[in-house]
PDB file of C-alpha atoms in Angstrom:
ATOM      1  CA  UNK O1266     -13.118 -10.318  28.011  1.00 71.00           C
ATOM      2  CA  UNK O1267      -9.920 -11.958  27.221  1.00 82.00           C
ATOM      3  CA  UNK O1268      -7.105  -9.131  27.017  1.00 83.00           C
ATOM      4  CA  UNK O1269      -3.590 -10.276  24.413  1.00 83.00           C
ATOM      5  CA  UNK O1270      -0.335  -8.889  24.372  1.00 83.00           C
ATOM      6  CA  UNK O1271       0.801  -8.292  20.192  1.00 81.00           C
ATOM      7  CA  UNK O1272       4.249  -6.702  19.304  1.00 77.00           C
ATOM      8  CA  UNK O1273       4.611  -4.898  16.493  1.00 72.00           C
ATOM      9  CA  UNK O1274       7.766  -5.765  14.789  1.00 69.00           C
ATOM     10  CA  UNK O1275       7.954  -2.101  12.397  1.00 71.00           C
ATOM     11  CA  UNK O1276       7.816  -0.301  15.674  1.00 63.00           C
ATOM     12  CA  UNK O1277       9.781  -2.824  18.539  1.00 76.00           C
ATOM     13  CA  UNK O1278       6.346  -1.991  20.780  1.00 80.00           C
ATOM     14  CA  UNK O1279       3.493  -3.762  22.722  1.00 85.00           C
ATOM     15  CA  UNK O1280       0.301  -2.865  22.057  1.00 84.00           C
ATOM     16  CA  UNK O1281      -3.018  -4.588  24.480  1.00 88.00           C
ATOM     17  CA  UNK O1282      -6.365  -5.370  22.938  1.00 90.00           C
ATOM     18  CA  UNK O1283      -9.723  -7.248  24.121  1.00 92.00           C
ATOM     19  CA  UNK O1284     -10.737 -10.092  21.811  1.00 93.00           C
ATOM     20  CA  UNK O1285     -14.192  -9.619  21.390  1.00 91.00           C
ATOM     21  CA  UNK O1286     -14.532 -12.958  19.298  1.00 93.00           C
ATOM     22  CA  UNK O1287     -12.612 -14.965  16.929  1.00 95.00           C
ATOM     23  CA  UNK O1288     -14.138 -17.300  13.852  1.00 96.00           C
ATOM     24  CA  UNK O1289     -13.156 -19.290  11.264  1.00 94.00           C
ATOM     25  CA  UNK O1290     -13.785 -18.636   7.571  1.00 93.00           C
ATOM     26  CA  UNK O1291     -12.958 -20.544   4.597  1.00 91.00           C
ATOM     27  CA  UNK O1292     -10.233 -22.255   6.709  1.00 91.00           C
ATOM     28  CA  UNK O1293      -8.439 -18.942   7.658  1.00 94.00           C
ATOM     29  CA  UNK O1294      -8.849 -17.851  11.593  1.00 95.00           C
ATOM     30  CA  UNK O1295      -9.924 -14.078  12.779  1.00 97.00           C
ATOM     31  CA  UNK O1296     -10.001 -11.819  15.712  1.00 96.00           C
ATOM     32  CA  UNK O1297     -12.276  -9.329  16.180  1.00 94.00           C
ATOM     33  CA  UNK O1298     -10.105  -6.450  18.768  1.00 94.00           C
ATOM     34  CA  UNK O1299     -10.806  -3.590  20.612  1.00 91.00           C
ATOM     35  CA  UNK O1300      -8.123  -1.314  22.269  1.00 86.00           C
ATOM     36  CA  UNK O1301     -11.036  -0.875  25.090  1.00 85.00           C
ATOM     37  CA  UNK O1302     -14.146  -1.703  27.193  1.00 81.00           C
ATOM     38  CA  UNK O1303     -16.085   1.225  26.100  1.00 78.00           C
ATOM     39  CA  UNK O1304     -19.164   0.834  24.241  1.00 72.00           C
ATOM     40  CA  UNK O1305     -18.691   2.638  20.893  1.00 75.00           C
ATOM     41  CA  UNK O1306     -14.365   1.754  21.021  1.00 79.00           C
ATOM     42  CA  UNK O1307     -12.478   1.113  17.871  1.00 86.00           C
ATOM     43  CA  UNK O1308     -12.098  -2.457  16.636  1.00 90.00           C
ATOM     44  CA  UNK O1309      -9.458  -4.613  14.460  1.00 92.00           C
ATOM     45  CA  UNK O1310     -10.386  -7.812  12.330  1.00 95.00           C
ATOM     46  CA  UNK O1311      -6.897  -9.422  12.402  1.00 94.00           C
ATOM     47  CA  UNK O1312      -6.492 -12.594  10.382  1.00 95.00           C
ATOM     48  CA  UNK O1313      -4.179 -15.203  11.451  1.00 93.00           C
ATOM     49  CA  UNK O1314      -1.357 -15.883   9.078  1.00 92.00           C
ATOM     50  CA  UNK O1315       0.758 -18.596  11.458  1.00 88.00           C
ATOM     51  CA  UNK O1316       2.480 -21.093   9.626  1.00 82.00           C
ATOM     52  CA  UNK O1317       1.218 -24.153  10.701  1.00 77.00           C
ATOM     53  CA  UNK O1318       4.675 -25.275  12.716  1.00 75.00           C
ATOM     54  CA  UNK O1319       5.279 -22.175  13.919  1.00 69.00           C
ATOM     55  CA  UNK O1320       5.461 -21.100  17.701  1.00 74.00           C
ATOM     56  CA  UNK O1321       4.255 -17.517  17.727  1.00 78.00           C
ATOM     57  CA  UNK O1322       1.058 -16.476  16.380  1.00 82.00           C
ATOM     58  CA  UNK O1323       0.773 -14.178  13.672  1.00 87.00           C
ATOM     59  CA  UNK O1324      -1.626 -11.446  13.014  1.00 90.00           C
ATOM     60  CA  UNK O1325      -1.966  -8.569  10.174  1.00 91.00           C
ATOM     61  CA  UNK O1326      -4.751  -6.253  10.156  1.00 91.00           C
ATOM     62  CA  UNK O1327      -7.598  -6.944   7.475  1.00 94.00           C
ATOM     63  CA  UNK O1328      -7.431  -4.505   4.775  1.00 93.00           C
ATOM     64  CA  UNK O1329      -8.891  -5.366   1.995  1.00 94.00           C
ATOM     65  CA  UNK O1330     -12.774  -3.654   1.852  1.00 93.00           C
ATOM     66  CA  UNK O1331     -13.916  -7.495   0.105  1.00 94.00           C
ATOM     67  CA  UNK O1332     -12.445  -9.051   2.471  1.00 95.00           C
ATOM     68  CA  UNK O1333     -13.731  -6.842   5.699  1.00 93.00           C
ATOM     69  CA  UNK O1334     -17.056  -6.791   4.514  1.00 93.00           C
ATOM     70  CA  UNK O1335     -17.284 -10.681   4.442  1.00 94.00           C
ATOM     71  CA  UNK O1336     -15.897 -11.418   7.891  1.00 95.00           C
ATOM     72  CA  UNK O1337     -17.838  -8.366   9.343  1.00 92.00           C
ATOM     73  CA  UNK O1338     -21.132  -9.843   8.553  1.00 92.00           C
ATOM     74  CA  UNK O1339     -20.191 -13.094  10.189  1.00 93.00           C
ATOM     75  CA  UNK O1340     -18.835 -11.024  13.227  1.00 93.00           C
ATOM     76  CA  UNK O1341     -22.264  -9.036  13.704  1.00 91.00           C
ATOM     77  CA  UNK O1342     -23.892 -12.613  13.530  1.00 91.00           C
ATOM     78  CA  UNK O1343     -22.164 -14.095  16.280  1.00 92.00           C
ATOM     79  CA  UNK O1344     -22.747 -10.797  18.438  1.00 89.00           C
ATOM     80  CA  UNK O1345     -25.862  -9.864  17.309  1.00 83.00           C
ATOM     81  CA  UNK O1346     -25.407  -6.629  19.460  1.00 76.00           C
ATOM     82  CA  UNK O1347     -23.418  -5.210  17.571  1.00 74.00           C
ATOM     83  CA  UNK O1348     -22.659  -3.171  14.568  1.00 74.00           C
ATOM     84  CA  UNK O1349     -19.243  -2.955  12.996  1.00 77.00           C
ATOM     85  CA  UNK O1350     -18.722   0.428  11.286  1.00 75.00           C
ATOM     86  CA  UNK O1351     -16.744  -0.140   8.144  1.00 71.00           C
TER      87      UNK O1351
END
């Protein structure tokens, strides 16, 4: 499993997650993140908010339920294994 580095700018810290997968929908990119290896660990969808000439990559946790729910589904289709808890 791949393993990124994000800093959170409200806090100045690092924080390490696995990417578990990443997809594209409607033209927007998402990661699917766990803090750890473990079977029934927490995840993240992150979405990818970049500007397009930027250098560093962006990331803000999903929030909205409509939103989750949607990019969930496709998640659980690409990993078939697994269930995402919302």
């Amino acid at each position: 499993m791949e393993k990124i580095k994000f800093m959170s700018e409200e806090m100045q810290e690092e924080a390490e997650f696995f990417v578990l997968e990443q997809t594209k929908v409607n033209g927007v990119s998402y990661i699917l993140v766990t803090d750890s290896e473990e079977d029934d660990a927490e995840c993240l969808i992150l979405k990818d908010t970049s500007e397009e000439d930027g250098s560093d990559s962006i990331y803000e946790i999903v929030e909205d339920d409509v939103e989750v729910g949607a990019v969930s589904k496709v998640f659980e289709e690409l990993l078939e294994d697994v269930v995402i808890e919302r």
